Short mmCIF file of C-alpha atoms in Angstrom, two decimals:
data_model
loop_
_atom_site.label_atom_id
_atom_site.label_comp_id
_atom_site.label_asym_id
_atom_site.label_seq_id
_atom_site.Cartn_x
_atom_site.Cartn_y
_atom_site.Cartn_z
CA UNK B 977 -144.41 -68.58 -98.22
CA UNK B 978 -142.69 -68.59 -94.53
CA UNK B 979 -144.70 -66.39 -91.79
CA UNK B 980 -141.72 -64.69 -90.17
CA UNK B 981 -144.29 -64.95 -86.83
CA UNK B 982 -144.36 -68.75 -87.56
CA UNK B 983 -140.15 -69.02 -87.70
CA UNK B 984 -140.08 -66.77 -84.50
CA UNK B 985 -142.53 -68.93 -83.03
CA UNK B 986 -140.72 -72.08 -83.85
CA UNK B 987 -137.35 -70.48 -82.59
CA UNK B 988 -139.34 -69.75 -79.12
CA UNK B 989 -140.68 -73.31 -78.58
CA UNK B 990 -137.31 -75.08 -79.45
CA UNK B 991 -136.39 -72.92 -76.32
CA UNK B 992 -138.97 -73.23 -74.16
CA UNK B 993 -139.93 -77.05 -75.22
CA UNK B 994 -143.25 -76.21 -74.66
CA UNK B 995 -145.91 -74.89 -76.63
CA UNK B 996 -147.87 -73.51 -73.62
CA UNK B 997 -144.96 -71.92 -72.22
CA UNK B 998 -144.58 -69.80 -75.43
CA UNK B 999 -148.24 -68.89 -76.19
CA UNK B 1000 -148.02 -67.71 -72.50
CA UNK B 1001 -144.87 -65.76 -73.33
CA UNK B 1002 -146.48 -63.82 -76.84
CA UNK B 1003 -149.89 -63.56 -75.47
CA UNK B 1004 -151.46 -66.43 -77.27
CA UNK B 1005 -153.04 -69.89 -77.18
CA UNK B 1006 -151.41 -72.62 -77.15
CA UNK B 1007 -153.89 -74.22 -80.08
CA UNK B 1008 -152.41 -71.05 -82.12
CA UNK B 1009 -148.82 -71.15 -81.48
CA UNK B 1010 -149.40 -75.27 -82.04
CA UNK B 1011 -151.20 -74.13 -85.55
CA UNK B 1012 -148.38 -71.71 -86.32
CA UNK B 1013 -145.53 -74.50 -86.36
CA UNK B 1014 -147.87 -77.17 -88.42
CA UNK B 1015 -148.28 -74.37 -90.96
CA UNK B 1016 -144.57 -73.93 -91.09
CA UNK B 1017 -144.01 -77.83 -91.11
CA UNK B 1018 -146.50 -77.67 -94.05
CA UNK B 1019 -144.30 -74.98 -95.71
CA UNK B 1020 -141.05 -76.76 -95.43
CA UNK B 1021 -142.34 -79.92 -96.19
CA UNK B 1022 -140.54 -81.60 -92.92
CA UNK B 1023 -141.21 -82.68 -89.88
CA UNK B 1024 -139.92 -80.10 -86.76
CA UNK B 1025 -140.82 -81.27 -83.77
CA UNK B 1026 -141.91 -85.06 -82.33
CA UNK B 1027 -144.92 -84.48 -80.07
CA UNK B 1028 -146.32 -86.30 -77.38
CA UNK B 1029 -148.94 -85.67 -74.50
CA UNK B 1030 -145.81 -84.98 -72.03
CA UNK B 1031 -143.03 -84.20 -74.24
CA UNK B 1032 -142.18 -81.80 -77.28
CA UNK B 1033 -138.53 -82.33 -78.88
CA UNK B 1034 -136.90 -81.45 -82.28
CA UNK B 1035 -136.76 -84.08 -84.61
CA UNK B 1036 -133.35 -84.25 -86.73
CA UNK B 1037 -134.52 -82.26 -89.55
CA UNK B 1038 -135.59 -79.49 -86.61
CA UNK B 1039 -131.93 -79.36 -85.05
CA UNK B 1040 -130.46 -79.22 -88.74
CA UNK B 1041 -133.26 -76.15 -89.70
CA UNK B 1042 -132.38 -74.57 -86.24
CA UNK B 1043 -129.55 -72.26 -86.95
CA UNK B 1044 -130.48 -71.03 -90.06
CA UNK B 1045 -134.23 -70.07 -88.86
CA UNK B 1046 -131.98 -68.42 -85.41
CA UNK B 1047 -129.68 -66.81 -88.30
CA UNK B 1048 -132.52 -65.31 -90.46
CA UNK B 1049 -134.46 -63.82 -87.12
CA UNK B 1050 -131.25 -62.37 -86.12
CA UNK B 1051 -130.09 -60.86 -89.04
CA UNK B 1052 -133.69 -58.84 -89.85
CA UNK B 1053 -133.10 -57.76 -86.29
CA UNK B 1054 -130.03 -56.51 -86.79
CA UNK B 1055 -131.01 -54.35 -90.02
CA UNK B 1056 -134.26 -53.11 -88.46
CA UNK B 1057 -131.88 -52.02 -86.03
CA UNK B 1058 -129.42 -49.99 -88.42
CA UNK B 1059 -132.03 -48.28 -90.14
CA UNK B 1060 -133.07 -47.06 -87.13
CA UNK B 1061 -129.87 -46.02 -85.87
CA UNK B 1062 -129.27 -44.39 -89.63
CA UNK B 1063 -132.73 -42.45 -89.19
CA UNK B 1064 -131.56 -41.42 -85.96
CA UNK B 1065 -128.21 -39.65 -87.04
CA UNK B 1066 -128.32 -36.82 -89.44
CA UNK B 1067 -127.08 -37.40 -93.05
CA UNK B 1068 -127.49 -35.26 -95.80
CA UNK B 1069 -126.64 -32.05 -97.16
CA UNK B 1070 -127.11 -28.87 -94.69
CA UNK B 1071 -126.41 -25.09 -96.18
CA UNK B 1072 -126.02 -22.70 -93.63
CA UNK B 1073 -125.55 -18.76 -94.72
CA UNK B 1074 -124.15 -16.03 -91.88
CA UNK B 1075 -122.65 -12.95 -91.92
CA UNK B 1076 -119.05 -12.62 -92.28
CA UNK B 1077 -117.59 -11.46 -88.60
CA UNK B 1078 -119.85 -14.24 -86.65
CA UNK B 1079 -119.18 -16.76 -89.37
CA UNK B 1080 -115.93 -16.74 -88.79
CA UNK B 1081 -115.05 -16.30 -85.10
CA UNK B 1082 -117.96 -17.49 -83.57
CA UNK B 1083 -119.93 -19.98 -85.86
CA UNK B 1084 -116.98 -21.52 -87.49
CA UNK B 1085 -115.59 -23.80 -84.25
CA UNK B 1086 -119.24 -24.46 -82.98
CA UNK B 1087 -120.28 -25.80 -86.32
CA UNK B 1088 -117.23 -27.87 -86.84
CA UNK B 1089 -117.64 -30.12 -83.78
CA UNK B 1090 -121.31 -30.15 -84.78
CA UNK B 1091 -120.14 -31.83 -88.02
CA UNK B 1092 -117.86 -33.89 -86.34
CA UNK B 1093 -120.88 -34.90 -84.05
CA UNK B 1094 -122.53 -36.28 -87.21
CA UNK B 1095 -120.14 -37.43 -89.78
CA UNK B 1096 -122.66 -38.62 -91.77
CA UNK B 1097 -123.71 -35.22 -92.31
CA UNK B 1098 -122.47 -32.91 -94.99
CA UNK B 1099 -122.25 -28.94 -94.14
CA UNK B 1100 -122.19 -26.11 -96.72
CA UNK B 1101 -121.41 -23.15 -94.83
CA UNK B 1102 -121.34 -19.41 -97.12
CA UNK B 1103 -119.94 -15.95 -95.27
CA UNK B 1104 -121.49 -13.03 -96.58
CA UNK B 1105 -122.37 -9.87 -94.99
CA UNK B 1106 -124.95 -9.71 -98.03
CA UNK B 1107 -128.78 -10.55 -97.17
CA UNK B 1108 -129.45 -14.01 -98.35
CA UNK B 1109 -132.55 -14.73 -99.95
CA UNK B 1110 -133.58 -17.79 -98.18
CA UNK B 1111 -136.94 -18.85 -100.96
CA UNK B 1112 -134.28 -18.46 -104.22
CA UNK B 1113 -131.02 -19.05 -102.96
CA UNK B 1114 -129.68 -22.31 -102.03
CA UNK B 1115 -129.77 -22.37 -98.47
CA UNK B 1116 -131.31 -24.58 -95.70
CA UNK B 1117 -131.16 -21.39 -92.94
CA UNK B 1118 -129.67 -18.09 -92.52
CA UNK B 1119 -128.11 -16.73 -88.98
CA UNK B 1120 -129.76 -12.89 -89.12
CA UNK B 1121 -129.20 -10.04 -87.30
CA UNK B 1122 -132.13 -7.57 -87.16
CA UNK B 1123 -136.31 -7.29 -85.89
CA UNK B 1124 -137.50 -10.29 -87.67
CA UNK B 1125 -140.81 -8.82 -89.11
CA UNK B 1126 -141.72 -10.73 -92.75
CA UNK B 1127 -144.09 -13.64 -91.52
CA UNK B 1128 -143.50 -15.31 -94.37
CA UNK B 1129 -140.45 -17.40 -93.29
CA UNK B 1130 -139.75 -19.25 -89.28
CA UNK B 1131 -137.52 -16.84 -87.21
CA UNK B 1132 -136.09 -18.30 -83.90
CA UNK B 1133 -134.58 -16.11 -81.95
CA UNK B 1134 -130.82 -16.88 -80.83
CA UNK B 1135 -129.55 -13.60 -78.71
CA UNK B 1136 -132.70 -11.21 -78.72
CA UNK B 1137 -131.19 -9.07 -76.41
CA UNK B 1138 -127.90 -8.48 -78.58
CA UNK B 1139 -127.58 -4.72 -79.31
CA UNK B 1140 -124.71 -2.72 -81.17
CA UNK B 1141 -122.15 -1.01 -79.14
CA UNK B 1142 -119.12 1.84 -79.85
CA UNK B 1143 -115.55 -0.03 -79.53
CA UNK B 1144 -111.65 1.33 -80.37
CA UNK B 1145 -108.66 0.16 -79.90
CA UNK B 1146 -106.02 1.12 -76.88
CA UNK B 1147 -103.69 2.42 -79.12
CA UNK B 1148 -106.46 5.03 -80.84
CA UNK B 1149 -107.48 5.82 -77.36
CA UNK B 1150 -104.11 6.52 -76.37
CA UNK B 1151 -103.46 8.63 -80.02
CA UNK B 1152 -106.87 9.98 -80.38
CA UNK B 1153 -108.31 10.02 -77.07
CA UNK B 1154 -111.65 8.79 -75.62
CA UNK B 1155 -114.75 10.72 -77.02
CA UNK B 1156 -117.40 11.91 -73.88
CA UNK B 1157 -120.23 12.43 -75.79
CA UNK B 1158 -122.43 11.17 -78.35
CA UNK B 1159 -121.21 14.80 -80.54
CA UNK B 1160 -117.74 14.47 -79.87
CA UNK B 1161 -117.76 10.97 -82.15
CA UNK B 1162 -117.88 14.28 -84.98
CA UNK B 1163 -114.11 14.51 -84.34
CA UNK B 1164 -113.32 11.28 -84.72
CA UNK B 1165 -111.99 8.46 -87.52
CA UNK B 1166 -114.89 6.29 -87.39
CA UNK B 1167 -114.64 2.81 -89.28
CA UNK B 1168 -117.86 2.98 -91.65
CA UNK B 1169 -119.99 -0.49 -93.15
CA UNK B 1170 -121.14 -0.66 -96.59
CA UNK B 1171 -124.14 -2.34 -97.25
CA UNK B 1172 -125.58 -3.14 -100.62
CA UNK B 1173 -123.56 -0.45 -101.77
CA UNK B 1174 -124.53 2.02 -99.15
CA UNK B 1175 -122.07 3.63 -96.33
CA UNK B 1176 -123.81 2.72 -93.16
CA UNK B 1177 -122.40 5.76 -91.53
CA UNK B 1178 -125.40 7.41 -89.24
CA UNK B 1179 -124.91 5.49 -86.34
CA UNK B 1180 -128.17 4.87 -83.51
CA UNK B 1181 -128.41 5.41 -79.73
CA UNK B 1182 -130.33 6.03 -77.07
CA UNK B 1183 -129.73 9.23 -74.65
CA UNK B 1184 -131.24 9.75 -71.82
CA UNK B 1185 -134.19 7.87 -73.01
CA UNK B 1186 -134.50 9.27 -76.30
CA UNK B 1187 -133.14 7.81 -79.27
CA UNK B 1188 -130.25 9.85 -81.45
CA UNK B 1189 -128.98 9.46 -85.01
CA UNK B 1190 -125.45 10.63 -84.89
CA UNK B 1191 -123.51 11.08 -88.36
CA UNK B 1192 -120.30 9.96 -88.57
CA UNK B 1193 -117.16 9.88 -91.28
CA UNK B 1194 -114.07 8.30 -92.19
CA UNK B 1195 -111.38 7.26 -94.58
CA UNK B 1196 -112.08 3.49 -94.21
CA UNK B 1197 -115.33 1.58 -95.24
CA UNK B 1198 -115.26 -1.83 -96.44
CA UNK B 1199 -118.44 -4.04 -97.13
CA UNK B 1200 -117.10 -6.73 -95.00
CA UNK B 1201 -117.62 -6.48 -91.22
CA UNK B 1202 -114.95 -8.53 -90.35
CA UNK B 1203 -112.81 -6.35 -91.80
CA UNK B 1204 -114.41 -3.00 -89.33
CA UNK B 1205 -113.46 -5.24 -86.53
CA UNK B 1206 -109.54 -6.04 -87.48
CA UNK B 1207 -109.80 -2.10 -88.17
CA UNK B 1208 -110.64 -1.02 -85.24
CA UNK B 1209 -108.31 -4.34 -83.66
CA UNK B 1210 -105.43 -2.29 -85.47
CA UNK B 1211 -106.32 1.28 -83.88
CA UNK B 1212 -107.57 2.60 -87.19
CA UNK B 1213 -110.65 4.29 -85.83
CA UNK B 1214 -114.02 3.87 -83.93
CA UNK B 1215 -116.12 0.95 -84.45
CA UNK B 1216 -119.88 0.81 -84.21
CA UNK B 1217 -120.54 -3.56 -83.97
CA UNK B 1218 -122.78 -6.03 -82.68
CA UNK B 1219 -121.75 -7.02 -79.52
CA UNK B 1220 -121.93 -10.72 -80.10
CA UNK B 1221 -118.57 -9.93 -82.80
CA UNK B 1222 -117.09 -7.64 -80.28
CA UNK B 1223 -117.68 -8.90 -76.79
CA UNK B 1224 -114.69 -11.42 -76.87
CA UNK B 1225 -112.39 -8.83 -77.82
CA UNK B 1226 -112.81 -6.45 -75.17
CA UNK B 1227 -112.91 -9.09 -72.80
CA UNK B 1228 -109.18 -9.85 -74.36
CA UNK B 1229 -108.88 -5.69 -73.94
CA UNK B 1230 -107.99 -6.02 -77.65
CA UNK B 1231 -110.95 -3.19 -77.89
CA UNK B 1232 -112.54 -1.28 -75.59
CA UNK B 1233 -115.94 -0.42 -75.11
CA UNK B 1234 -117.30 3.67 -75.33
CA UNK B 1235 -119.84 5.29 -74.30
CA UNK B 1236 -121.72 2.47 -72.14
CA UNK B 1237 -124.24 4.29 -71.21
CA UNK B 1238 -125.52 5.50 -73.99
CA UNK B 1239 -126.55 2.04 -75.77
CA UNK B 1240 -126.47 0.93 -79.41
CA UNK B 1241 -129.57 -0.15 -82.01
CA UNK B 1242 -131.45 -3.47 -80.67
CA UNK B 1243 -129.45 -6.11 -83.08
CA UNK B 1244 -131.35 -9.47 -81.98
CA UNK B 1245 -130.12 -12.31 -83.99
CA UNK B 1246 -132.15 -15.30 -85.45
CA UNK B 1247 -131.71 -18.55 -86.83
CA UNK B 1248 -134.13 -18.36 -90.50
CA UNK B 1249 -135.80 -21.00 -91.97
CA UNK B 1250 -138.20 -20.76 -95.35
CA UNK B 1251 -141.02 -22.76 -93.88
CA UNK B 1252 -142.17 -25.05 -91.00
CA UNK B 1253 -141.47 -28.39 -93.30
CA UNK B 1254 -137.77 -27.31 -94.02
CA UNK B 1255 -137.13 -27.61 -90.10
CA UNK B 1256 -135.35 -30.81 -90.40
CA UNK B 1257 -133.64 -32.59 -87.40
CA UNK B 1258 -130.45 -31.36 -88.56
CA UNK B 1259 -131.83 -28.12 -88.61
CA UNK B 1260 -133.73 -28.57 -85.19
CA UNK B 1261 -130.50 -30.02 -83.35
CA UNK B 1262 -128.32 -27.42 -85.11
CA UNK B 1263 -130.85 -24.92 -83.61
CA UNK B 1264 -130.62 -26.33 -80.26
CA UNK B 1265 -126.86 -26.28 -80.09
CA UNK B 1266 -126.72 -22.96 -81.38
CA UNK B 1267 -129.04 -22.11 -78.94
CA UNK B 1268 -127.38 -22.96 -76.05
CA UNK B 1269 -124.17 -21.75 -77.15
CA UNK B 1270 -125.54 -18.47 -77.29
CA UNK B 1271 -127.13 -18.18 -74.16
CA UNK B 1272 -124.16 -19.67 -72.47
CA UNK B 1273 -121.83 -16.71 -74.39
CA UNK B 1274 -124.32 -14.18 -73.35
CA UNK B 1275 -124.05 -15.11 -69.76
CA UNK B 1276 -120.57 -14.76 -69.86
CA UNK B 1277 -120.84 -11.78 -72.05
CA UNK B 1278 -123.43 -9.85 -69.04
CA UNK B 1279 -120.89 -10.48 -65.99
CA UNK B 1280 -118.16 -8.78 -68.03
CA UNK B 1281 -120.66 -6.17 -68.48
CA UNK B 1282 -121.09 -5.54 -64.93
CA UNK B 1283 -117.48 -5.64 -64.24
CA UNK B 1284 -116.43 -2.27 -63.36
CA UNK B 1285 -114.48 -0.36 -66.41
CA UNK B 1286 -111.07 0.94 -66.14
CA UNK B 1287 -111.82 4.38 -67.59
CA UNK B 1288 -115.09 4.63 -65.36
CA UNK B 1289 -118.69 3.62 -65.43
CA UNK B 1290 -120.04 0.13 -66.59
CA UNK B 1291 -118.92 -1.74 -69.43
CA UNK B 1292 -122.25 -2.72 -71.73
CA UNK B 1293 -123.26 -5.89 -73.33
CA UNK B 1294 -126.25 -8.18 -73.76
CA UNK B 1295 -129.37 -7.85 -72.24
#
């Protein structure tokens, strides 16, 4: 059977015309790289070179076998170097689960020109405002708002310092007018969340350095968050939202923010993966360019929060 090393050698010293010159080239003797092409002379049953004490030149069979030994080399070159390039680039299937409101106005364009990144790759992406169970359900990772405090699964954080914050619309401001106080949110339509069945409608703060639990009621609730935020977009109430789904809104001064100094429940978001081994390199570059997106938004996100408000005070965002 041909030595691949043998036809590479050959190739080499039809080059060089010199055995010496190639042993000094691949780190060998020449005795071994002169051993190397009798073998192969012994496996093709011709003769490759004529040899003398101050010459080496192909012999006619040599020149004929030439090409096709040059072909072979080249063409295992060339496929080592595809599978490479294929290993490289992400293929495969990747399910993604997030909640509904970040799904679609954040995540959505940043994952598309991920995927168009890596065409190869196949994303399954499912909205839910509904807590996926990342050991029975068929995901990859989960984008999670909340403390992060089951050890059982890898939690990497993506805006820890995102917190929830009061927003309304100009219009209801103008209608309604702008509660003062953490009491006076009592009087007012407030746009409630439904969880798992449950009316998330006791909203958290802190006051002067202690934390409050204010209760709060209206005619709309809906178990999609999106839907709170077009809500409150439409000047149906008072909106109590992560700033990461609100922030680009009131920058628009489609919403404006309330009660800035009296900030909203830490809301830290996460990328969520079932175990170490599931941290694939689609998973680890998706992280990475989720990552940075983040902390780029969040930048943005803290100078409009130091921008003086219209209506007085600070505005309020991350960090």
């Amino acid at each position: 059977m041909i030595r691949l090393e043998d036809l590479a050698l050959f190739v080499r010293s039809a080059a060089l015309g010199s055995f010496s010159a190639v042993a000094r080239e691949v780190d060998l003797l020449p005795g071994q790289v002169s051993a190397a092409i009798k073998r192969l002379e012994r496996d093709l049953d011709i003769r490759l070179f004529a040899r003398s004490t101050r010459s080496l030149r192909l012999t006619a069979e040599g020149e004929q076998y030439l090409p096709y030994a040059e072909r072979v080399l080249e063409t295992l070159r060339e496929g080592h170097e595809r599978l490479h390039r294929e290993r490289a680039g992400l293929q495969g299937l990747l399910q993604v689960s997030a909640p509904s409101d970040l799904g679609r106005n954040l995540l959505l364009p940043w994952l598309s020109a991920f995927c168009r990144e890596h065409p190869r790759l196949t994303l399954r992406l499912l909205l839910s405002d509904q807590v996926a169970d990342i050991f029975r359900d068929p995901i990859d990772v989960a984008i999670r708002y909340g403390p992060m405090e089951d050890a059982s699964f890898i939690a990497l954080p993506l805006a820890p310092d995102n917190r929830r914050v009061l927003v309304a619309a100009p219009d209801y401001l103008q209608r309604c007018g702008r509660p003062r106080t953490l009491d006076e949110l009592a009087g007012h339509a407030c746009l409630v969340y439904l969880l798992g069945g449950r009316a998330h409608d006791k909203w958290g703060f802190e006051e002067q350095g202690r934390r409050r639990v204010i209760a709060v009621r209206g005619g709309l609730l809906s178990d999609d968050a999106d839907v709170v935020r077009r809500w409150a977009i439409a000047g149906h109430g008072i909106a109590y939202k992560s700033w990461l789904d609100v922030g680009e809104d009131v920058a628009a001064g489609r919403l404006e923010l309330l009660l800035g100094d009296c900030p909203g429940e830490a809301a830290p978001l996460h990328l969520v993966c079932p175990h170490r081994k599931q941290f694939s390199p689609a998973v680890q570059q998706l992280y990475a360019l989720l990552k940075s997106r983040f902390a780029a938004l969040g930048e943005r996100m803290r100078r409009r929060a130091l921008a003086p408000s219209p209506h007085g005070g600070e505005g309020w965002g991350e960090g």
